Amino acid sequence: MSIPHPEVPAPHALTPGGDRVEILGGQTAYWTYGPADAAVTVLAVHGFRGDHHGLAAIVGLLPDLRVIVPDLPGFGDSSPLPGRRHDIDAYRAWLTEVHATLAPEAVILGHSFGSIVASAAVAAGLPTSRLILINPIGAPALEGPRGVLTRLAVLYYRMGARLPRRAGEWVLRQRAIVRGMSVAMAKTRRRDLRRYIHDQHDRYFSRFADRDVLREAFETSVRNDVRAFAPEITQPTLLIVAERDDITPLSAQRRLQTLFPDAESVEIPEVGHLIHYETPGPAAAAITRFLAPSAAGTR
């Protein structure tokens, strides 16, 4: 049994086991939360190596919104995209079709790697009214505060790709590696919250289809960032950024905001790249305010 978040009840999906839809020839699994007749629908994209569980704490604090959270292709319960390399063009096309198929009216939300996918799709014309980015990748990962660790990660994924398949996948699913990443990323000193974070990573960070999907997704995550897409995004955009982010420092997040034609930023103190686990309350409050009818009317 998974460890519950110490502050937030788990949201209840309309279909507990999720639903399935064919997208670009593959099967995309998705979960829908909140009232069917909600005034606002949000389509949320999770981060690298995770699945829909990663956004559960934030979703649990948005009970008045309808929130749809798919698993990225090749992660969680979603199949890889057949015959396609999982690069930024594939992810952009995937999200655009998911949006058109499941909720053409939905606001787009992306966390971490999901911020790259979301920004790429919206910049290319995905017709959303607003965009929300949590822990956006606002600078090259190799240049972040933990650039050395990112370079080690590059070597790790390359080794997993070059070893014989069985040995490579064993290395890539190593629990010790996942736990080391989890320990490095968590900023909270609360033992109950750290237990929750480590349990989430232990359970869900090795649910990838195969090493090829994982390697391609990782390469996409380090070769792209939100800066390239920001100038083309005219929709009102909310950036929810962390004071101690290990991937994009706060100074770079502030520069990123200036690249959007219409963006505001909420800075959350004493947290790093795990806003979705450590500070879901402030993130959900910022989202609720941003999507409120009165806020929409001022833009």
mmCIF file of C-alpha atoms in Angstrom:
data_model
loop_
_atom_site.group_PDB
_atom_site.id
_atom_site.type_symbol
_atom_site.label_atom_id
_atom_site.label_comp_id
_atom_site.label_asym_id
_atom_site.label_seq_id
_atom_site.Cartn_x
_atom_site.Cartn_y
_atom_site.Cartn_z
ATOM 1 C CA MET A 1 0.000 0.000 0.000
ATOM 2 C CA SER A 2 1.352 3.411 -0.944
ATOM 3 C CA ILE A 3 2.171 6.000 1.705
ATOM 4 C CA PRO A 4 -0.438 8.809 1.651
ATOM 5 C CA HIS A 5 0.519 12.450 1.430
ATOM 6 C CA PRO A 6 0.656 13.764 5.015
ATOM 7 C CA GLU A 7 -1.509 16.791 4.235
ATOM 8 C CA VAL A 8 -3.569 16.120 1.112
ATOM 9 C CA PRO A 9 -6.160 13.371 0.571
ATOM 10 C CA ALA A 10 -5.725 11.401 -2.635
ATOM 11 C CA PRO A 11 -8.129 12.526 -5.361
ATOM 12 C CA HIS A 12 -10.733 10.043 -6.577
ATOM 13 C CA ALA A 13 -10.738 9.380 -10.306
ATOM 14 C CA LEU A 14 -14.081 8.884 -12.030
ATOM 15 C CA THR A 15 -12.696 5.553 -13.288
ATOM 16 C CA PRO A 16 -10.252 4.279 -10.627
ATOM 17 C CA GLY A 17 -8.253 2.208 -13.096
ATOM 18 C CA GLY A 18 -8.149 4.992 -15.650
ATOM 19 C CA ASP A 19 -9.469 5.102 -19.194
ATOM 20 C CA ARG A 20 -7.766 4.467 -22.533
ATOM 21 C CA VAL A 21 -7.774 6.290 -25.849
ATOM 22 C CA GLU A 22 -5.836 5.656 -29.052
ATOM 23 C CA ILE A 23 -3.466 8.530 -29.820
ATOM 24 C CA LEU A 24 -1.010 8.447 -32.756
ATOM 25 C CA GLY A 25 -1.418 4.670 -32.969
ATOM 26 C CA GLY A 26 -0.618 4.003 -29.303
ATOM 27 C CA GLN A 27 -2.776 3.558 -26.238
ATOM 28 C CA THR A 28 -2.783 6.561 -23.878
ATOM 29 C CA ALA A 29 -4.021 5.921 -20.353
ATOM 30 C CA TYR A 30 -5.650 8.854 -18.571
ATOM 31 C CA TRP A 31 -7.426 9.648 -15.322
ATOM 32 C CA THR A 32 -10.221 12.197 -14.862
ATOM 33 C CA TYR A 33 -10.882 13.922 -11.542
ATOM 34 C CA GLY A 34 -13.474 16.409 -10.327
ATOM 35 C CA PRO A 35 -17.021 17.239 -11.389
ATOM 36 C CA ALA A 36 -18.004 16.485 -14.982
ATOM 37 C CA ASP A 37 -19.839 19.806 -15.188
ATOM 38 C CA ALA A 38 -16.971 21.925 -13.845
ATOM 39 C CA ALA A 39 -16.638 25.375 -15.369
ATOM 40 C CA VAL A 40 -12.953 24.769 -16.118
ATOM 41 C CA THR A 41 -11.122 21.677 -17.341
ATOM 42 C CA VAL A 42 -7.360 21.295 -16.968
ATOM 43 C CA LEU A 43 -5.265 18.849 -19.002
ATOM 44 C CA ALA A 44 -2.114 18.179 -16.981
ATOM 45 C CA VAL A 45 1.208 16.724 -18.177
ATOM 46 C CA HIS A 46 3.498 15.084 -15.624
ATOM 47 C CA GLY A 47 7.283 15.098 -15.502
ATOM 48 C CA PHE A 48 10.093 12.830 -16.683
ATOM 49 C CA ARG A 49 10.058 9.167 -15.531
ATOM 50 C CA GLY A 50 6.877 9.702 -13.510
ATOM 51 C CA ASP A 51 3.244 9.079 -14.300
ATOM 52 C CA HIS A 52 -0.126 10.568 -13.364
ATOM 53 C CA HIS A 53 0.433 9.836 -9.665
ATOM 54 C CA GLY A 54 2.976 12.654 -9.488
ATOM 55 C CA LEU A 55 0.321 15.354 -9.774
ATOM 56 C CA ALA A 56 -2.137 13.763 -7.321
ATOM 57 C CA ALA A 57 -1.421 16.107 -4.414
ATOM 58 C CA ILE A 58 -2.083 19.231 -6.480
ATOM 59 C CA VAL A 59 -5.156 17.676 -8.098
ATOM 60 C CA GLY A 60 -6.474 16.798 -4.649
ATOM 61 C CA LEU A 61 -6.516 20.504 -3.799
ATOM 62 C CA LEU A 62 -8.456 21.469 -6.938
ATOM 63 C CA PRO A 63 -11.847 19.839 -6.179
ATOM 64 C CA ASP A 64 -13.862 22.357 -8.183
ATOM 65 C CA LEU A 65 -11.944 21.755 -11.409
ATOM 66 C CA ARG A 66 -12.188 18.878 -13.833
ATOM 67 C CA VAL A 67 -8.618 17.654 -14.235
ATOM 68 C CA ILE A 68 -7.453 15.091 -16.785
ATOM 69 C CA VAL A 69 -4.010 13.572 -16.263
ATOM 70 C CA PRO A 70 -2.664 11.208 -18.950
ATOM 71 C CA ASP A 71 0.453 9.099 -18.636
ATOM 72 C CA LEU A 72 3.075 10.201 -21.148
ATOM 73 C CA PRO A 73 3.684 7.747 -24.006
ATOM 74 C CA GLY A 74 5.773 4.818 -22.798
ATOM 75 C CA PHE A 75 5.357 5.685 -19.119
ATOM 76 C CA GLY A 76 2.943 4.402 -16.505
ATOM 77 C CA ASP A 77 0.100 2.614 -18.251
ATOM 78 C CA SER A 78 0.515 4.324 -21.643
ATOM 79 C CA SER A 79 2.122 2.437 -24.507
ATOM 80 C CA PRO A 80 4.968 3.914 -26.565
ATOM 81 C CA LEU A 81 4.114 5.631 -29.845
ATOM 82 C CA PRO A 82 4.634 2.939 -32.480
ATOM 83 C CA GLY A 83 7.118 3.667 -35.234
ATOM 84 C CA ARG A 84 8.099 7.055 -33.816
ATOM 85 C CA ARG A 85 11.075 8.418 -31.976
ATOM 86 C CA HIS A 86 9.974 10.008 -28.718
ATOM 87 C CA ASP A 87 11.361 13.461 -29.452
ATOM 88 C CA ILE A 88 9.858 16.900 -28.939
ATOM 89 C CA ASP A 89 7.890 16.716 -32.206
ATOM 90 C CA ALA A 90 6.298 13.423 -31.169
ATOM 91 C CA TYR A 91 5.385 14.684 -27.705
ATOM 92 C CA ARG A 92 3.997 17.911 -29.146
ATOM 93 C CA ALA A 93 1.839 15.988 -31.640
ATOM 94 C CA TRP A 94 0.718 13.584 -28.907
ATOM 95 C CA LEU A 95 -0.439 16.335 -26.543
ATOM 96 C CA THR A 96 -2.187 18.218 -29.337
ATOM 97 C CA GLU A 97 -4.179 15.118 -30.247
ATOM 98 C CA VAL A 98 -4.938 14.266 -26.607
ATOM 99 C CA HIS A 99 -6.283 17.790 -26.125
ATOM 100 C CA ALA A 100 -8.407 17.651 -29.287
ATOM 101 C CA THR A 101 -9.751 14.200 -28.429
ATOM 102 C CA LEU A 102 -10.450 14.447 -24.706
ATOM 103 C CA ALA A 103 -11.001 18.111 -23.894
ATOM 104 C CA PRO A 104 -10.618 20.755 -26.638
ATOM 105 C CA GLU A 105 -11.617 23.442 -24.124
ATOM 106 C CA ALA A 106 -9.014 22.480 -21.521
ATOM 107 C CA VAL A 107 -6.381 24.723 -20.018
ATOM 108 C CA ILE A 108 -2.937 23.127 -20.363
ATOM 109 C CA LEU A 109 -0.710 22.491 -17.337
ATOM 110 C CA GLY A 110 2.788 21.039 -17.432
ATOM 111 C CA HIS A 111 5.196 20.113 -14.670
ATOM 112 C CA SER A 112 8.979 19.899 -15.209
ATOM 113 C CA PHE A 113 9.497 17.879 -18.426
ATOM 114 C CA GLY A 114 5.775 18.337 -18.949
ATOM 115 C CA SER A 115 6.422 22.089 -19.083
ATOM 116 C CA ILE A 116 8.560 21.550 -22.190
ATOM 117 C CA VAL A 117 5.939 19.344 -23.846
ATOM 118 C CA ALA A 118 3.125 21.760 -22.974
ATOM 119 C CA SER A 119 5.022 24.837 -24.154
ATOM 120 C CA ALA A 120 6.065 23.201 -27.411
ATOM 121 C CA ALA A 121 2.470 22.224 -28.205
ATOM 122 C CA VAL A 122 0.961 25.591 -27.312
ATOM 123 C CA ALA A 123 3.644 27.483 -29.250
ATOM 124 C CA ALA A 124 2.841 25.322 -32.285
ATOM 125 C CA GLY A 125 -0.833 26.214 -32.146
ATOM 126 C CA LEU A 126 -2.588 23.990 -29.605
ATOM 127 C CA PRO A 127 -5.720 26.093 -28.937
ATOM 128 C CA THR A 128 -5.794 26.548 -25.181
ATOM 129 C CA SER A 129 -6.979 29.713 -23.454
ATOM 130 C CA ARG A 130 -4.298 29.613 -20.755
ATOM 131 C CA LEU A 131 -1.086 27.846 -19.833
ATOM 132 C CA ILE A 132 0.232 26.829 -16.398
ATOM 133 C CA LEU A 133 3.835 25.702 -15.901
ATOM 134 C CA ILE A 134 5.058 24.256 -12.585
ATOM 135 C CA ASN A 135 8.833 23.985 -12.065
ATOM 136 C CA PRO A 136 9.314 24.947 -15.731
ATOM 137 C CA ILE A 137 12.575 23.939 -17.357
ATOM 138 C CA GLY A 138 13.624 27.488 -18.098
ATOM 139 C CA ALA A 139 17.287 26.909 -18.957
ATOM 140 C CA PRO A 140 19.442 24.032 -20.224
ATOM 141 C CA ALA A 141 19.546 21.317 -17.549
ATOM 142 C CA LEU A 142 23.306 20.976 -18.004
ATOM 143 C CA GLU A 143 23.727 24.589 -16.855
ATOM 144 C CA GLY A 144 21.565 24.317 -13.721
ATOM 145 C CA PRO A 145 22.751 24.359 -10.094
ATOM 146 C CA ARG A 146 23.235 20.596 -10.299
ATOM 147 C CA GLY A 147 24.741 20.501 -13.765
ATOM 148 C CA VAL A 148 27.352 17.968 -12.640
ATOM 149 C CA LEU A 149 24.609 15.588 -11.552
ATOM 150 C CA THR A 150 22.854 16.106 -14.881
ATOM 151 C CA ARG A 151 26.049 15.138 -16.700
ATOM 152 C CA LEU A 152 26.273 12.014 -14.557
ATOM 153 C CA ALA A 153 22.672 11.282 -15.495
ATOM 154 C CA VAL A 154 23.589 11.578 -19.179
ATOM 155 C CA LEU A 155 26.313 8.962 -18.670
ATOM 156 C CA TYR A 156 23.903 6.761 -16.715
ATOM 157 C CA TYR A 157 21.277 6.733 -19.467
ATOM 158 C CA ARG A 158 23.913 6.182 -22.151
ATOM 159 C CA MET A 159 25.285 3.210 -20.215
ATOM 160 C CA GLY A 160 21.781 1.782 -19.892
ATOM 161 C CA ALA A 161 21.345 2.102 -23.656
ATOM 162 C CA ARG A 162 24.669 0.462 -24.550
ATOM 163 C CA LEU A 163 24.583 -2.550 -22.257
ATOM 164 C CA PRO A 164 22.808 -5.732 -23.385
ATOM 165 C CA ARG A 165 19.069 -5.047 -23.144
ATOM 166 C CA ARG A 166 18.349 -7.056 -20.013
ATOM 167 C CA ALA A 167 21.371 -5.693 -18.158
ATOM 168 C CA GLY A 168 20.663 -2.155 -19.355
ATOM 169 C CA GLU A 169 17.075 -2.177 -18.146
ATOM 170 C CA TRP A 170 18.181 -3.659 -14.813
ATOM 171 C CA VAL A 171 20.591 -0.742 -14.372
ATOM 172 C CA LEU A 172 17.974 1.839 -15.361
ATOM 173 C CA ARG A 173 15.442 0.449 -12.885
ATOM 174 C CA GLN A 174 17.887 0.269 -9.982
ATOM 175 C CA ARG A 175 16.067 1.274 -6.803
ATOM 176 C CA ALA A 176 19.270 2.690 -5.267
ATOM 177 C CA ILE A 177 19.698 5.136 -8.154
ATOM 178 C CA VAL A 178 16.083 6.261 -7.910
ATOM 179 C CA ARG A 179 16.402 6.714 -4.151
ATOM 180 C CA GLY A 180 19.609 8.699 -4.522
ATOM 181 C CA MET A 181 17.852 11.057 -6.941
ATOM 182 C CA SER A 182 14.938 11.376 -4.554
ATOM 183 C CA VAL A 183 17.173 12.223 -1.604
ATOM 184 C CA ALA A 184 19.074 14.802 -3.650
ATOM 185 C CA MET A 185 15.931 16.559 -4.906
ATOM 186 C CA ALA A 186 13.883 16.725 -1.694
ATOM 187 C CA LYS A 187 14.365 19.920 0.339
ATOM 188 C CA THR A 188 11.898 19.388 3.156
ATOM 189 C CA ARG A 189 13.159 18.274 6.563
ATOM 190 C CA ARG A 190 9.837 16.734 7.503
ATOM 191 C CA ARG A 191 10.265 12.990 7.891
ATOM 192 C CA ASP A 192 6.663 12.185 6.983
ATOM 193 C CA LEU A 193 6.879 14.204 3.783
ATOM 194 C CA ARG A 194 10.246 12.735 2.836
ATOM 195 C CA ARG A 195 8.831 9.228 3.324
ATOM 196 C CA TYR A 196 5.975 10.108 0.992
ATOM 197 C CA ILE A 197 8.335 11.530 -1.653
ATOM 198 C CA HIS A 198 10.649 8.512 -1.559
ATOM 199 C CA ASP A 199 7.699 6.117 -1.728
ATOM 200 C CA GLN A 200 6.324 7.936 -4.772
ATOM 201 C CA HIS A 201 9.640 7.707 -6.574
ATOM 202 C CA ASP A 202 10.186 4.068 -5.561
ATOM 203 C CA ARG A 203 6.759 3.061 -6.845
ATOM 204 C CA TYR A 204 6.374 5.065 -10.013
ATOM 205 C CA PHE A 205 9.776 6.123 -11.387
ATOM 206 C CA SER A 206 10.593 2.792 -13.005
ATOM 207 C CA ARG A 207 7.264 2.296 -14.783
ATOM 208 C CA PHE A 208 8.666 2.953 -18.247
ATOM 209 C CA ALA A 209 8.027 0.641 -21.188
ATOM 210 C CA ASP A 210 11.648 0.013 -22.145
ATOM 211 C CA ARG A 211 15.068 1.614 -22.166
ATOM 212 C CA ASP A 212 14.638 3.090 -25.650
ATOM 213 C CA VAL A 213 11.611 5.143 -24.598
ATOM 214 C CA LEU A 214 13.433 6.247 -21.449
ATOM 215 C CA ARG A 215 16.584 7.261 -23.303
ATOM 216 C CA GLU A 216 14.681 9.156 -25.988
ATOM 217 C CA ALA A 217 12.616 10.991 -23.383
ATOM 218 C CA PHE A 218 15.721 11.893 -21.390
ATOM 219 C CA GLU A 219 17.494 13.205 -24.488
ATOM 220 C CA THR A 220 14.432 15.296 -25.286
ATOM 221 C CA SER A 221 14.403 16.681 -21.743
ATOM 222 C CA VAL A 222 18.035 17.849 -21.844
ATOM 223 C CA ARG A 223 18.026 19.107 -25.442
ATOM 224 C CA ASN A 224 15.000 21.369 -25.030
ATOM 225 C CA ASP A 225 13.721 23.965 -22.589
ATOM 226 C CA VAL A 226 10.804 26.373 -22.362
ATOM 227 C CA ARG A 227 12.806 29.422 -23.499
ATOM 228 C CA ALA A 228 12.640 28.353 -27.148
ATOM 229 C CA PHE A 229 8.837 28.353 -27.117
ATOM 230 C CA ALA A 230 7.974 31.198 -24.748
ATOM 231 C CA PRO A 231 8.006 34.092 -27.287
ATOM 232 C CA GLU A 232 5.429 32.288 -29.455
ATOM 233 C CA ILE A 233 2.957 31.730 -26.603
ATOM 234 C CA THR A 234 0.467 34.604 -26.528
ATOM 235 C CA GLN A 235 -1.954 33.057 -24.040
ATOM 236 C CA PRO A 236 -1.880 34.255 -20.422
ATOM 237 C CA THR A 237 0.677 32.060 -18.689
ATOM 238 C CA LEU A 238 1.284 31.258 -15.031
ATOM 239 C CA LEU A 239 4.755 30.165 -13.926
ATOM 240 C CA ILE A 240 4.950 28.484 -10.521
ATOM 241 C CA VAL A 241 8.637 28.427 -9.654
ATOM 242 C CA ALA A 242 10.792 27.308 -6.743
ATOM 243 C CA GLU A 243 13.342 29.261 -4.787
ATOM 244 C CA ARG A 244 15.747 26.294 -4.598
ATOM 245 C CA ASP A 245 15.172 24.509 -7.890
ATOM 246 C CA ASP A 246 18.124 22.239 -8.732
ATOM 247 C CA ILE A 247 17.422 22.291 -12.470
ATOM 248 C CA THR A 248 16.483 25.903 -13.229
ATOM 249 C CA PRO A 249 17.735 28.515 -10.740
ATOM 250 C CA LEU A 250 15.405 31.288 -9.658
ATOM 251 C CA SER A 251 17.368 33.906 -11.607
ATOM 252 C CA ALA A 252 16.786 31.943 -14.811
ATOM 253 C CA GLN A 253 13.091 31.534 -13.986
ATOM 254 C CA ARG A 254 12.785 35.293 -13.653
ATOM 255 C CA ARG A 255 14.423 35.747 -17.042
ATOM 256 C CA LEU A 256 12.097 33.141 -18.489
ATOM 257 C CA GLN A 257 9.056 35.136 -17.426
ATOM 258 C CA THR A 258 10.237 38.095 -19.514
ATOM 259 C CA LEU A 259 10.279 35.951 -22.676
ATOM 260 C CA PHE A 260 6.513 35.407 -22.606
ATOM 261 C CA PRO A 261 4.288 38.138 -24.039
ATOM 262 C CA ASP A 262 1.860 37.703 -21.129
ATOM 263 C CA ALA A 263 3.132 35.827 -18.083
ATOM 264 C CA GLU A 264 3.041 36.118 -14.332
ATOM 265 C CA SER A 265 5.132 34.224 -11.830
ATOM 266 C CA VAL A 266 4.549 32.855 -8.341
ATOM 267 C CA GLU A 267 7.718 32.078 -6.395
ATOM 268 C CA ILE A 268 7.481 29.467 -3.645
ATOM 269 C CA PRO A 269 10.213 29.686 -0.986
ATOM 270 C CA GLU A 270 12.176 26.847 0.615
ATOM 271 C CA VAL A 271 11.319 24.268 -2.033
ATOM 272 C CA GLY A 272 13.165 22.827 -4.994
ATOM 273 C CA HIS A 273 12.105 20.874 -8.062
ATOM 274 C CA LEU A 274 9.411 18.963 -6.167
ATOM 275 C CA ILE A 275 6.710 21.602 -5.782
ATOM 276 C CA HIS A 276 4.121 18.974 -6.715
ATOM 277 C CA TYR A 277 5.088 16.903 -3.652
ATOM 278 C CA GLU A 278 6.383 19.401 -1.094
ATOM 279 C CA THR A 279 4.205 22.485 -1.559
ATOM 280 C CA PRO A 280 1.025 21.460 -3.387
ATOM 281 C CA GLY A 281 -1.013 23.924 -1.310
ATOM 282 C CA PRO A 282 0.622 27.130 -2.569
ATOM 283 C CA ALA A 283 0.687 25.729 -6.111
ATOM 284 C CA ALA A 284 -3.022 24.860 -6.040
ATOM 285 C CA ALA A 285 -3.864 28.265 -4.560
ATOM 286 C CA ALA A 286 -1.990 30.004 -7.381
ATOM 287 C CA ILE A 287 -3.771 27.864 -9.988
ATOM 288 C CA THR A 288 -7.184 28.540 -8.444
ATOM 289 C CA ARG A 289 -6.581 32.280 -8.459
ATOM 290 C CA PHE A 290 -5.235 32.254 -12.017
ATOM 291 C CA LEU A 291 -8.257 30.375 -13.333
ATOM 292 C CA ALA A 292 -10.888 32.276 -11.357
ATOM 293 C CA PRO A 293 -13.515 34.041 -13.552
ATOM 294 C CA SER A 294 -12.568 37.416 -12.065
ATOM 295 C CA ALA A 295 -8.923 36.863 -13.014
ATOM 296 C CA ALA A 296 -9.904 35.877 -16.545
ATOM 297 C CA GLY A 297 -11.949 39.026 -16.888
ATOM 298 C CA THR A 298 -8.992 41.269 -16.122
ATOM 299 C CA ARG A 299 -6.986 40.050 -19.107
#
